[in-house]
Short mmCIF file of C-alpha atoms in Angstrom, two decimals:
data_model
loop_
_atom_site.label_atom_id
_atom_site.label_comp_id
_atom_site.label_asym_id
_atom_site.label_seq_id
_atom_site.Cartn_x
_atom_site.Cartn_y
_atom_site.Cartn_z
CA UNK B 1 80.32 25.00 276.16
CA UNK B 2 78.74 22.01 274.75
CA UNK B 3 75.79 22.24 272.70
CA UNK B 4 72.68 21.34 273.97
CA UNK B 5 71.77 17.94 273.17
CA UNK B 6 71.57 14.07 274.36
CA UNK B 7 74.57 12.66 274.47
CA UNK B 8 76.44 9.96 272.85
CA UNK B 9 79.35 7.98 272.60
CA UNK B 10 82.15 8.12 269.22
CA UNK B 11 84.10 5.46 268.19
CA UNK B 12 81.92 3.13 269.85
CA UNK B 13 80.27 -0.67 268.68
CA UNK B 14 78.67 -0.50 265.50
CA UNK B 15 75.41 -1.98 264.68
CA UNK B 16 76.02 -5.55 263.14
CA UNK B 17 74.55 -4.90 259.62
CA UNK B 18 76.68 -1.91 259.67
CA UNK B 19 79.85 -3.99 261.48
CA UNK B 20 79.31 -6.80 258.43
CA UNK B 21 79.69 -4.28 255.63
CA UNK B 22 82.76 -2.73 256.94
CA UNK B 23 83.85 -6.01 257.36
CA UNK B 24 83.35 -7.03 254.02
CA UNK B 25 84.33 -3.91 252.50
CA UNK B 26 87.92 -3.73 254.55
CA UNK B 27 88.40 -7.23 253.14
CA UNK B 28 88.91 -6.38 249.36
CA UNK B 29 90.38 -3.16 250.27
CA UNK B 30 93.25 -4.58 252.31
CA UNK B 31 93.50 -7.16 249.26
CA UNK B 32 93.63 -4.13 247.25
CA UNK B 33 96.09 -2.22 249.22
CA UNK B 34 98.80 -5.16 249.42
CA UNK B 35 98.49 -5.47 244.93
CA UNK B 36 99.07 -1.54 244.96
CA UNK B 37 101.90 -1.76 247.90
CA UNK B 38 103.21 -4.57 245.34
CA UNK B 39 102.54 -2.22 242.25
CA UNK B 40 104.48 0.45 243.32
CA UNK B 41 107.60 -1.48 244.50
CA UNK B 42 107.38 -2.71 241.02
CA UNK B 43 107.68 0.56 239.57
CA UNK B 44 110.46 1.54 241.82
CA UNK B 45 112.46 -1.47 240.63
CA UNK B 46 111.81 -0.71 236.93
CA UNK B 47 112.88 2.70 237.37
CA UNK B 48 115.28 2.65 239.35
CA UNK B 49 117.76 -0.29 237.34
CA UNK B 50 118.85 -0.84 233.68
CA UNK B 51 115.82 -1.24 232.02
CA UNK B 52 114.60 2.19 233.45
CA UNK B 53 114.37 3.19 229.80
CA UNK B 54 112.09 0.66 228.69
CA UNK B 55 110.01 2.19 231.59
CA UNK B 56 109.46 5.71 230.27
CA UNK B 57 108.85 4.06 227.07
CA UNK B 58 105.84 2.29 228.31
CA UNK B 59 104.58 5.13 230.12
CA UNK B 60 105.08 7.47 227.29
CA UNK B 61 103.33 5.12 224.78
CA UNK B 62 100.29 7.10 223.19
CA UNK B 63 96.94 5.26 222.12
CA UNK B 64 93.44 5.98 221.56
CA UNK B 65 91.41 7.96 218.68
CA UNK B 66 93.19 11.39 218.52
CA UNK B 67 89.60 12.72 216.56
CA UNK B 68 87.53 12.09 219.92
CA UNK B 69 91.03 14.00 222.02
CA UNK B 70 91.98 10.85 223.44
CA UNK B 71 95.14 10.47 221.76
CA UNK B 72 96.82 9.42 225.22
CA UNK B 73 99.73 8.29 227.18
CA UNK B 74 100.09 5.10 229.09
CA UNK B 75 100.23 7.08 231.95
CA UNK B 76 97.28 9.45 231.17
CA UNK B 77 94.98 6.65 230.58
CA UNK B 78 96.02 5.30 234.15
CA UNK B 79 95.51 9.12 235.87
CA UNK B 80 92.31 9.41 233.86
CA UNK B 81 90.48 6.42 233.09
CA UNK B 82 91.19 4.00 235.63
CA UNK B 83 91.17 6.39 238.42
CA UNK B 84 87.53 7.06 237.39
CA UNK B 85 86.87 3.42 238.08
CA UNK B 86 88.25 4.27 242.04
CA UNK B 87 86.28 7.20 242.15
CA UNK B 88 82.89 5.30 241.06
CA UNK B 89 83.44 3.02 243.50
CA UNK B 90 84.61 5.84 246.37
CA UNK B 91 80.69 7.56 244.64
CA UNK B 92 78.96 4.53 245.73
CA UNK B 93 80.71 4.01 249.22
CA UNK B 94 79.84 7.70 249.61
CA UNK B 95 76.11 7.65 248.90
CA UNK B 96 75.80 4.74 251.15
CA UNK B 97 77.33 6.41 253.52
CA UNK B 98 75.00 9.25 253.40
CA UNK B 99 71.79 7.31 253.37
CA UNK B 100 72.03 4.40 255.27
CA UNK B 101 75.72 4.43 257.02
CA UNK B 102 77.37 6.88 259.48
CA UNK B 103 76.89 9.92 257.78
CA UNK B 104 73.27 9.62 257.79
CA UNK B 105 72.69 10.53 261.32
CA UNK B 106 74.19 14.25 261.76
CA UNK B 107 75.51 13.30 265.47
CA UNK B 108 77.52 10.63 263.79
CA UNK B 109 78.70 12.37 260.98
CA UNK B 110 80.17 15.08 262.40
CA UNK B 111 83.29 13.43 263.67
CA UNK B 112 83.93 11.96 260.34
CA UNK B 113 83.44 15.16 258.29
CA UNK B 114 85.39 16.91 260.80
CA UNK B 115 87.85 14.99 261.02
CA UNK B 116 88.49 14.56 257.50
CA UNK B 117 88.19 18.50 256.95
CA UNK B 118 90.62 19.86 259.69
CA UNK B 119 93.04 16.16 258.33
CA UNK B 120 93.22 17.99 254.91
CA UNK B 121 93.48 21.47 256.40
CA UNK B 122 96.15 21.51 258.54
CA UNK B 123 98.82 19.50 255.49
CA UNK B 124 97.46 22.21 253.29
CA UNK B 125 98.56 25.01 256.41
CA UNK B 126 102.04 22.95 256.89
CA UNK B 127 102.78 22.78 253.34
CA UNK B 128 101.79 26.50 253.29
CA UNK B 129 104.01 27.25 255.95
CA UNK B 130 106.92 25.76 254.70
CA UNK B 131 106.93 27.24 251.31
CA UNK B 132 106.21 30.44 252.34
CA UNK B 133 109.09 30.80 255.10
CA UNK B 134 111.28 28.70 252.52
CA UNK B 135 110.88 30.45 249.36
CA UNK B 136 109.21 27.72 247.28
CA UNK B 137 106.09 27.17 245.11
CA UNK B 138 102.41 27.25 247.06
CA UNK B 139 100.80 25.16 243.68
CA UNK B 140 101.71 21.69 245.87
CA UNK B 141 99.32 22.73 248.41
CA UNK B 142 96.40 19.88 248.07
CA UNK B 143 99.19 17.15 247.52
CA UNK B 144 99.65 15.84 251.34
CA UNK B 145 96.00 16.17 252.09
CA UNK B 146 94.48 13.29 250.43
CA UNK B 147 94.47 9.75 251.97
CA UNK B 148 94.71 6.24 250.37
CA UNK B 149 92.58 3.79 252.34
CA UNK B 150 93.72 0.86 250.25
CA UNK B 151 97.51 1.76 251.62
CA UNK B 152 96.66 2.02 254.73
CA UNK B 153 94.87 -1.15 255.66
CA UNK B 154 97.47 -2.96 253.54
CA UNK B 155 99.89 -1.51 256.14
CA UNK B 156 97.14 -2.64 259.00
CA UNK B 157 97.17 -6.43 257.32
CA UNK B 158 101.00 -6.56 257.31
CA UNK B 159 100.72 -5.41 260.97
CA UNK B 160 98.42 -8.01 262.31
CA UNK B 161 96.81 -5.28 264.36
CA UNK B 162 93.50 -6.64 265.89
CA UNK B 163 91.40 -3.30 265.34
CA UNK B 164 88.26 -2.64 266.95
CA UNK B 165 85.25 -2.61 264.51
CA UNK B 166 84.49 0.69 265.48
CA UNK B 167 88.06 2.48 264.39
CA UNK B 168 88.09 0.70 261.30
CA UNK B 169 84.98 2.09 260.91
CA UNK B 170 86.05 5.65 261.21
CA UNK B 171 89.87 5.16 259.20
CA UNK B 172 87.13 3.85 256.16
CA UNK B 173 84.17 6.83 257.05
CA UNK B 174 87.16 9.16 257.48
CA UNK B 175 88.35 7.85 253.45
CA UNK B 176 85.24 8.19 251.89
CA UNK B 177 84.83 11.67 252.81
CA UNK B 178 88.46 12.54 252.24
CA UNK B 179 87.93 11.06 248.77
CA UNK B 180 84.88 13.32 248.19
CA UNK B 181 86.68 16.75 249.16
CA UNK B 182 89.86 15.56 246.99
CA UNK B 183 87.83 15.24 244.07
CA UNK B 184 86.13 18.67 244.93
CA UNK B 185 89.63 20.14 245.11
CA UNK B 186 90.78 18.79 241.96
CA UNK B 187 87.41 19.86 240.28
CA UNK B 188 87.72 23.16 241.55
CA UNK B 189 91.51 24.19 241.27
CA UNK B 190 93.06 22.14 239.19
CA UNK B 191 90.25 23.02 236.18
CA UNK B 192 91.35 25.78 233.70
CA UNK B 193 90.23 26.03 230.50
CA UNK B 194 86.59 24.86 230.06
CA UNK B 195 85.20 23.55 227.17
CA UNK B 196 81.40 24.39 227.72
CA UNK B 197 80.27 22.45 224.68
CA UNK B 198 81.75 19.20 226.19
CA UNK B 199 80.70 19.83 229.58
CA UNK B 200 77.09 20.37 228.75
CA UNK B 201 77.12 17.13 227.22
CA UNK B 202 78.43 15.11 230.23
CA UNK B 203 75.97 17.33 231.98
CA UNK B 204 73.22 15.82 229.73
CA UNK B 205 74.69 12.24 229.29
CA UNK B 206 74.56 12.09 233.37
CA UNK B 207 70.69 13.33 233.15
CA UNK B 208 70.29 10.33 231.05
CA UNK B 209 72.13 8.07 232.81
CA UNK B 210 70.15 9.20 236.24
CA UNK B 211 66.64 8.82 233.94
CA UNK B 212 67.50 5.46 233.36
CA UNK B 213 68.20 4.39 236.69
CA UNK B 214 65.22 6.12 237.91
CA UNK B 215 63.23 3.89 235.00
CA UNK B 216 64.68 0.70 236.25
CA UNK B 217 66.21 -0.02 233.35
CA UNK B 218 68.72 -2.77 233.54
CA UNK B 219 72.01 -4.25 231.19
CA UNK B 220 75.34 -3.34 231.22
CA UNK B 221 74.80 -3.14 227.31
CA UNK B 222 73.55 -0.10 228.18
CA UNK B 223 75.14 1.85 231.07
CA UNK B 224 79.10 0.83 230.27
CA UNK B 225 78.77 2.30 226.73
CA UNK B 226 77.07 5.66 228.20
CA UNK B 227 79.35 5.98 230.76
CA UNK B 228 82.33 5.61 228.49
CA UNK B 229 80.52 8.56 226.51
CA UNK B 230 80.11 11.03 229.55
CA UNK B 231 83.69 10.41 230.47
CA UNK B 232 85.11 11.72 227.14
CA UNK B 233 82.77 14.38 227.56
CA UNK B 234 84.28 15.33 230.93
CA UNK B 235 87.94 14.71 230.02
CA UNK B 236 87.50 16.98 226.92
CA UNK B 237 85.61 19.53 229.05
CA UNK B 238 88.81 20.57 230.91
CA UNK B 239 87.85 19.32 234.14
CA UNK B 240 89.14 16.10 235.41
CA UNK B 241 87.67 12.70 233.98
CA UNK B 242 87.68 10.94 237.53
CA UNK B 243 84.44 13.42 238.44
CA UNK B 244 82.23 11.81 236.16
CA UNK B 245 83.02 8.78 238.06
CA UNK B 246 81.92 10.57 241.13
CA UNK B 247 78.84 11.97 239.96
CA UNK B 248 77.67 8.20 238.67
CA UNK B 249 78.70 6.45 241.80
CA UNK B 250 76.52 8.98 243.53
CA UNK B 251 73.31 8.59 241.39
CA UNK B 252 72.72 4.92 241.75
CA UNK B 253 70.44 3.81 244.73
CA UNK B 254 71.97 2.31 248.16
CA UNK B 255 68.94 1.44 249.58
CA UNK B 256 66.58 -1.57 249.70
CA UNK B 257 63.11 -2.02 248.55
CA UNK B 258 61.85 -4.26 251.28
CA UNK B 259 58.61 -4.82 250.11
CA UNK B 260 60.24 -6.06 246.91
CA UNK B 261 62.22 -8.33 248.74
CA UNK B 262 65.56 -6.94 247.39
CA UNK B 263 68.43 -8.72 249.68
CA UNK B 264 70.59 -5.89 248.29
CA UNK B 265 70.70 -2.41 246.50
CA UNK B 266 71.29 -1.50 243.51
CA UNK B 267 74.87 0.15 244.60
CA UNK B 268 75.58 -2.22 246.50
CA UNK B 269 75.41 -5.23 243.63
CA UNK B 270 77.33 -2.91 241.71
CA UNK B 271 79.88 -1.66 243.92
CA UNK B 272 80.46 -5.53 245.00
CA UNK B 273 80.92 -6.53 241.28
CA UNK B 274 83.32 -3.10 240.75
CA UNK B 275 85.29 -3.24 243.87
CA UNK B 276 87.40 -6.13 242.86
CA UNK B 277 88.36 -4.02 238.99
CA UNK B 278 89.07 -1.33 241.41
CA UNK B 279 91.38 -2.38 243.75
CA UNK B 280 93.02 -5.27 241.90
CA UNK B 281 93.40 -3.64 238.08
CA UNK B 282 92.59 -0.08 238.09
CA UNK B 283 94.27 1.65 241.39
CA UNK B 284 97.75 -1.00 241.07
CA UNK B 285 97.74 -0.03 237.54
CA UNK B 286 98.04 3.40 238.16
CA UNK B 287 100.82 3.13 240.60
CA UNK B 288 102.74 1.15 238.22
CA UNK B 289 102.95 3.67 235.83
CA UNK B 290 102.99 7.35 238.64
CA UNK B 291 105.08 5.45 241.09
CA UNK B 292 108.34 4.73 239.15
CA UNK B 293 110.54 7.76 240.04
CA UNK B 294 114.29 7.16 240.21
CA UNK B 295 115.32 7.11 244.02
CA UNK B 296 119.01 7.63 245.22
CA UNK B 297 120.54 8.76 248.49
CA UNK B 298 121.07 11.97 247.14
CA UNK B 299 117.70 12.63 245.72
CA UNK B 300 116.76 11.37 249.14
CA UNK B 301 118.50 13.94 250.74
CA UNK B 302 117.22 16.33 248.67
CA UNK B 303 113.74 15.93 250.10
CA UNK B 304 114.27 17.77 253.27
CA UNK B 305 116.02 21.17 251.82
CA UNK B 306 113.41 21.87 248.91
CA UNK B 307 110.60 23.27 250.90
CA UNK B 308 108.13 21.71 248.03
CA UNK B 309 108.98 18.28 249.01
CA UNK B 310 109.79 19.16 252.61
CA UNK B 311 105.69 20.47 252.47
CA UNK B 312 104.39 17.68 251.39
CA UNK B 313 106.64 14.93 254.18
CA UNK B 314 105.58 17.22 256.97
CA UNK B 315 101.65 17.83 255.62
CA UNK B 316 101.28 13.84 255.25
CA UNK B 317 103.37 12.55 258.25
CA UNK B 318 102.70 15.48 260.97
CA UNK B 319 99.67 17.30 259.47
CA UNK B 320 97.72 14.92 258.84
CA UNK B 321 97.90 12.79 262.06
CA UNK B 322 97.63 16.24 264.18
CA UNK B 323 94.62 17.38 261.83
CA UNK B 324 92.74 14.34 262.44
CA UNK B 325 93.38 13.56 265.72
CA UNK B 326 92.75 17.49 266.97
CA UNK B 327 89.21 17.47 264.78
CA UNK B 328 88.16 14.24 266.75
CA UNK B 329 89.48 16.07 270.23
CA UNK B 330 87.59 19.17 268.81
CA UNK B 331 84.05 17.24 267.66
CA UNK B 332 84.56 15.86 271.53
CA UNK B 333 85.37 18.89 273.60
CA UNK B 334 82.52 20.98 271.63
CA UNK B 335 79.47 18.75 271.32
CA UNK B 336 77.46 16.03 273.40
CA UNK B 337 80.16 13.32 271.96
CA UNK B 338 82.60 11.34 274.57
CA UNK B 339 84.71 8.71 273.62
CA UNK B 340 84.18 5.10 273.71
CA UNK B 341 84.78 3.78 277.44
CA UNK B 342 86.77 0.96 275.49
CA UNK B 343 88.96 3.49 273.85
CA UNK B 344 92.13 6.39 274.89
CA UNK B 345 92.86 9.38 272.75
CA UNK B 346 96.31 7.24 272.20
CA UNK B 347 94.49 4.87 269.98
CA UNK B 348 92.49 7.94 268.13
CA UNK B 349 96.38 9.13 267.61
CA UNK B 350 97.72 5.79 266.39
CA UNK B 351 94.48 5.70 263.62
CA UNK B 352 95.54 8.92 262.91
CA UNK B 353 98.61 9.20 261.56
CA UNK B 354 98.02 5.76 259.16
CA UNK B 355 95.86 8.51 257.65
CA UNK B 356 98.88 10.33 256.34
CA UNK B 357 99.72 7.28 253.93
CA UNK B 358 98.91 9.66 251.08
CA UNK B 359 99.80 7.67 247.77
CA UNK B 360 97.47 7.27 244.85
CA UNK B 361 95.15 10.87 245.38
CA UNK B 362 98.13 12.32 246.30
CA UNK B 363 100.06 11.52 243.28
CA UNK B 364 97.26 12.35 241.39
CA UNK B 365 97.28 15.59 242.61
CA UNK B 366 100.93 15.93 242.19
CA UNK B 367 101.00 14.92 239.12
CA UNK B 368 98.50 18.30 238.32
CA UNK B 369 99.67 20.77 240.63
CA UNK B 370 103.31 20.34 238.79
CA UNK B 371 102.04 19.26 235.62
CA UNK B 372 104.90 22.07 233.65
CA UNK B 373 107.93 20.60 235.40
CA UNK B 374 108.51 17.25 234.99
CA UNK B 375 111.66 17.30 237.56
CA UNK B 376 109.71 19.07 240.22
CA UNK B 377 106.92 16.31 239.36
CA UNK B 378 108.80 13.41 239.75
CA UNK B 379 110.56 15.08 243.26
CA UNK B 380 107.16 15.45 244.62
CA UNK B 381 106.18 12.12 243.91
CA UNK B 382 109.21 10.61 246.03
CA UNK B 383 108.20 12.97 248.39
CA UNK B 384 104.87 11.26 248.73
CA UNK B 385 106.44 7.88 248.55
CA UNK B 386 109.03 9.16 251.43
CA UNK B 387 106.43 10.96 253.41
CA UNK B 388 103.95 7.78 253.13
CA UNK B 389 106.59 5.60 254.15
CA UNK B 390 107.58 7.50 257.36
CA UNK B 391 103.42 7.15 258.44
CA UNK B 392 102.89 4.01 257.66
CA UNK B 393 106.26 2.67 260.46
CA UNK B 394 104.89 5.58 262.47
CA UNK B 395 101.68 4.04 262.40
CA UNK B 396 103.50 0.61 262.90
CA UNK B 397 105.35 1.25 266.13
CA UNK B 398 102.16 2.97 267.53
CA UNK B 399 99.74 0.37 266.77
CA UNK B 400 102.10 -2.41 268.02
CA UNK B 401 102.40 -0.24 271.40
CA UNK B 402 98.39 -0.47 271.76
CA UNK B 403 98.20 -4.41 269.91
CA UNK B 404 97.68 -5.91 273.29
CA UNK B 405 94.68 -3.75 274.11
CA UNK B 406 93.21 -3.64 270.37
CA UNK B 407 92.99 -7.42 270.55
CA UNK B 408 91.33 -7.68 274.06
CA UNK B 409 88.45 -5.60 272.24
CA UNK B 410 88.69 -7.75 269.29
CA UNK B 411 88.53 -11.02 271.02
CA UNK B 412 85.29 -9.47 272.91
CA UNK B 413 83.18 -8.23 270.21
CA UNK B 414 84.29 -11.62 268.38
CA UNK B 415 83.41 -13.55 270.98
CA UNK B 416 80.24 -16.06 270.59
CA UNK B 417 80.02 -19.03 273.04
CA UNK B 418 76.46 -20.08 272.21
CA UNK B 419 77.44 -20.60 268.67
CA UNK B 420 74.88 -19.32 266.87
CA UNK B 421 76.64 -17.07 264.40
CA UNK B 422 75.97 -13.62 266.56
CA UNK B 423 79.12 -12.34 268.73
CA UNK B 424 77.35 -12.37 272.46
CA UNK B 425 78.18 -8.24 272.51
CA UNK B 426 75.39 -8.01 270.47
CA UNK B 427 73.31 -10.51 272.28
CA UNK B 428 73.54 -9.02 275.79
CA UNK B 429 70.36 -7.38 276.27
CA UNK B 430 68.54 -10.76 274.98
CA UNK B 431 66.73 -12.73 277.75
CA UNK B 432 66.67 -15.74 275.24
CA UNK B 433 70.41 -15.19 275.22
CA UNK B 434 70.77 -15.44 278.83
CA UNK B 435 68.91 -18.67 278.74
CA UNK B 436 71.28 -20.22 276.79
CA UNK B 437 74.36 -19.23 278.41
CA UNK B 438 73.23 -20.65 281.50
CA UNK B 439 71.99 -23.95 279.88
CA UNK B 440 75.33 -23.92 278.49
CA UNK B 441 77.60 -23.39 281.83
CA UNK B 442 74.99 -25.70 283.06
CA UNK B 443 76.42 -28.83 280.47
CA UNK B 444 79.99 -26.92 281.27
CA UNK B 445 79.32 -27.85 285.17
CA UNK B 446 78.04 -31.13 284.25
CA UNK B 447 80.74 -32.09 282.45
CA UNK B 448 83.46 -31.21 284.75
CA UNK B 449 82.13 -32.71 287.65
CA UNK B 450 81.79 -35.76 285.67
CA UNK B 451 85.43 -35.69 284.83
CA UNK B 452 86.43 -34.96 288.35
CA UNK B 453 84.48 -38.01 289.03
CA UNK B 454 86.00 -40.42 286.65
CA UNK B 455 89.47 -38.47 287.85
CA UNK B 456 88.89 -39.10 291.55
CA UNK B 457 88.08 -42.87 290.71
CA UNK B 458 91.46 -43.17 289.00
CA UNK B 459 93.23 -41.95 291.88
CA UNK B 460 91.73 -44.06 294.67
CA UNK B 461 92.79 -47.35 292.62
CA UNK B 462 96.14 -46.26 292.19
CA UNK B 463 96.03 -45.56 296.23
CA UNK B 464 95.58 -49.15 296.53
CA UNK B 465 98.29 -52.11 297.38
CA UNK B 466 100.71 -52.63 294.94
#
């Protein structure tokens, strides 16, 4: 039975502070998700033709101080140090979130969170499945149950699809917490050996770092070189470096001081000056180097009879869409939640399964959970190329299906006759707003009658004799 409660509607019109950020933020994403699309067709070309050599030499290039344990591959710097970058930024997104987005109110965050938990639990059951029925390794379990937001509304900006505000809204919520239980999983079972020496002092450097943002001390003289510190703490710790990035994104403040007159957070400066390193050097630059695995027809093939690879196809392209889609059904059938009136469970399908465009946290994770066997690695990793690929046309052919309707929606929440910078939606309940509607269908009125005048005029002379 439902719980007890008042009810309210998911999916539905977002505030417009809340409807500007998402805006903005989608904006550099989907900038960010067509340099990574472009990154990793890149790679694939290198690898894949006669200079596929020159490739692996690149990637296999070591530099940094081997007395500090950062004597590193190409490739390792782009898992490790870069990624962190992402992961600071997906910190910051995530403490907003929490304290002044969706996941702030509990009724509103529990579609997100449970969406995003049962859209990485059933690819982790699928994969499970298949490997055990099939014979193969269970390590690959966590690989289809990440999500790249970047990817996907790259694939959404190819598209042309005229999204609602409020189901971009949830693919970007949905992300963000996705991102946050990825790290956790990599944190927790991908760590091994600890070095408890190093880890206390990433433990300590982040008390520092937190001290100094709770002084209000400013320069980033002083809180790039300290980072840079507690993430060769973390890497030599044992557990992976992209947590420290995490746990600093998650420390700074996303909310305003009115009474100081601050326009914008703290988080919110930074994560708009970070964003664009993000998603136009760091996350491309790690495809380039984890995307380039040689592709034939045969290795194709080959994708749908190990049950590894098989796993991870069927966890991103069927798991994930069915995981997300049945914990939105779920957070609806159990609570006080309905669905939009503007909105079908068809469109909640065709959001969902863009969601199982795994790519960057799901190479990543690869990239661990097969770290021993560099052929199974690299046969993973086409997997998650293969399996992202079949989503994202999945997505394609079920977002063009529901086009006509998403831009009827679009065209009404964009709409603003009085021109004064506010769509009307928001407007409605306004008597002020009312006013000037009617002044303006008034001047409408006015003006065609006028023109039927001077019309009607026209016509009478030309009634005349010749």
């Amino acid at each position: 039975m439902p719980a007890p409660g008042k009810n309210h509607k998911v999916l539905g019109r977002l505030s417009l502070p809340e409807r500007t950020f998402v805006a903005d933020a989608l904006r550099t994403e989907t900038v960010g998700g067509v340099l990574l699309l472009a990154a990793a067709i890149a790679a694939l070309i290198w690898a894949n033709t006669p200079i596929r050599e020159s490739y692996e030499s690149v990637r296999e290039f070591h530099v940094g101080p081997a007395a500090l344990g950062l004597d590193l591959s190409i490739e390792h710097w782009a898992a490790d140090g870069l990624l962190a970058v992402f992961f600071f930024v997906a910190g910051i997104e995530l403490k907003r979130e929490l304290v002044a987005g969706d996941l702030r109110d509990p009724r509103a965050a529990a579609l997100p969170v449970v969406a995003a938990l049962c859209g990485m639990a059933v690819p982790a059951l699928v994969y499970t499945l298949v490997n055990v029925t099939g014979g193969g390794s269970l390590d690959g379990w966590a690989v289809p149950t990440a999500t790249d937001i970047a990817f996907a509304l790259a694939v959404l900006a190819v598209i042309g699809t005229s999204l609602p505000s409020a189901l971009r809204a949830f693919l970007l919520t949905l992300a963000v917490v996705d991102d946050l239980f990825a790290i956790l999983i990599i944190a927790v079972f991908f760590t091994e050996d600890l070095n408890f020496a190093a880890l206390g002092g990433a433990v300590v450097g982040l008390v520092v770092f937190w001290l100094l943002l709770r002084g209000g001390v400013r320069g980033w003289y002083v809180y790039v070189p300290l980072a840079l510190v507690i993430w060769g703490l973390m890497y030599n710790s044992g557990i992976h470096a992209t947590v420290a990035g995490v746990a600093m994104g998650l420390m700074l403040r996303c909310t305003t001081h009115k009474d100081e007159g601050e326009q914008r957070s703290p988080g919110e400066r930074i994560e708009h000056l970070v964003r664009p390193l993000s998603a136009g050097l760091a996350v491309p630059l790690f495809a380039l180097f984890s995307a380039g695995v040689a592709v034939s027809g045969g290795a194709l093939g080959d994708v749908f009879t190990r049950p590894e690879t098989l796993g991870v196809v069927l966890g991103l392209v069927v798991g994930k869409a069915v995981g997300i889609f049945g914990g939105t059904w779920l957070t609806a059938r159990f609570t006080r939640a309905s669905l939009s009136d503007d909105l079908a469970w068809p469109d909640v399908f065709a959001v969902s399964s863009l969601a199982g465009i795994g790519f960057t946290v799901s190479l990543l994770i690869g990239e661990l959970a097969f770290a021993g066997d560099k052929a199974l690695t690299d046969e993973v990793k086409a997997a998650v190329l293969l399996g992202s690929l079949i989503a994202a046309v999945l997505s394609c052919v079920l977002l063009k299906i529901r086009n006509a309707k998403y831009r009827r929606l679009w065209e009404d929440e964009e709409r603003d006759e009085d021109l004064d910078g506010i769509p009307d939606i928001y407007e409605q309940d306004n008597p002020a707003y009312h006013l000037r509607m009617a002044e303006i269908h008034e001047r409408k009125a006015a003006e065609h009658r006028r023109l039927a005048e001077v019309t009607g005029g026209a016509s009478e002379e030309n009634d005349g004799p010749a």
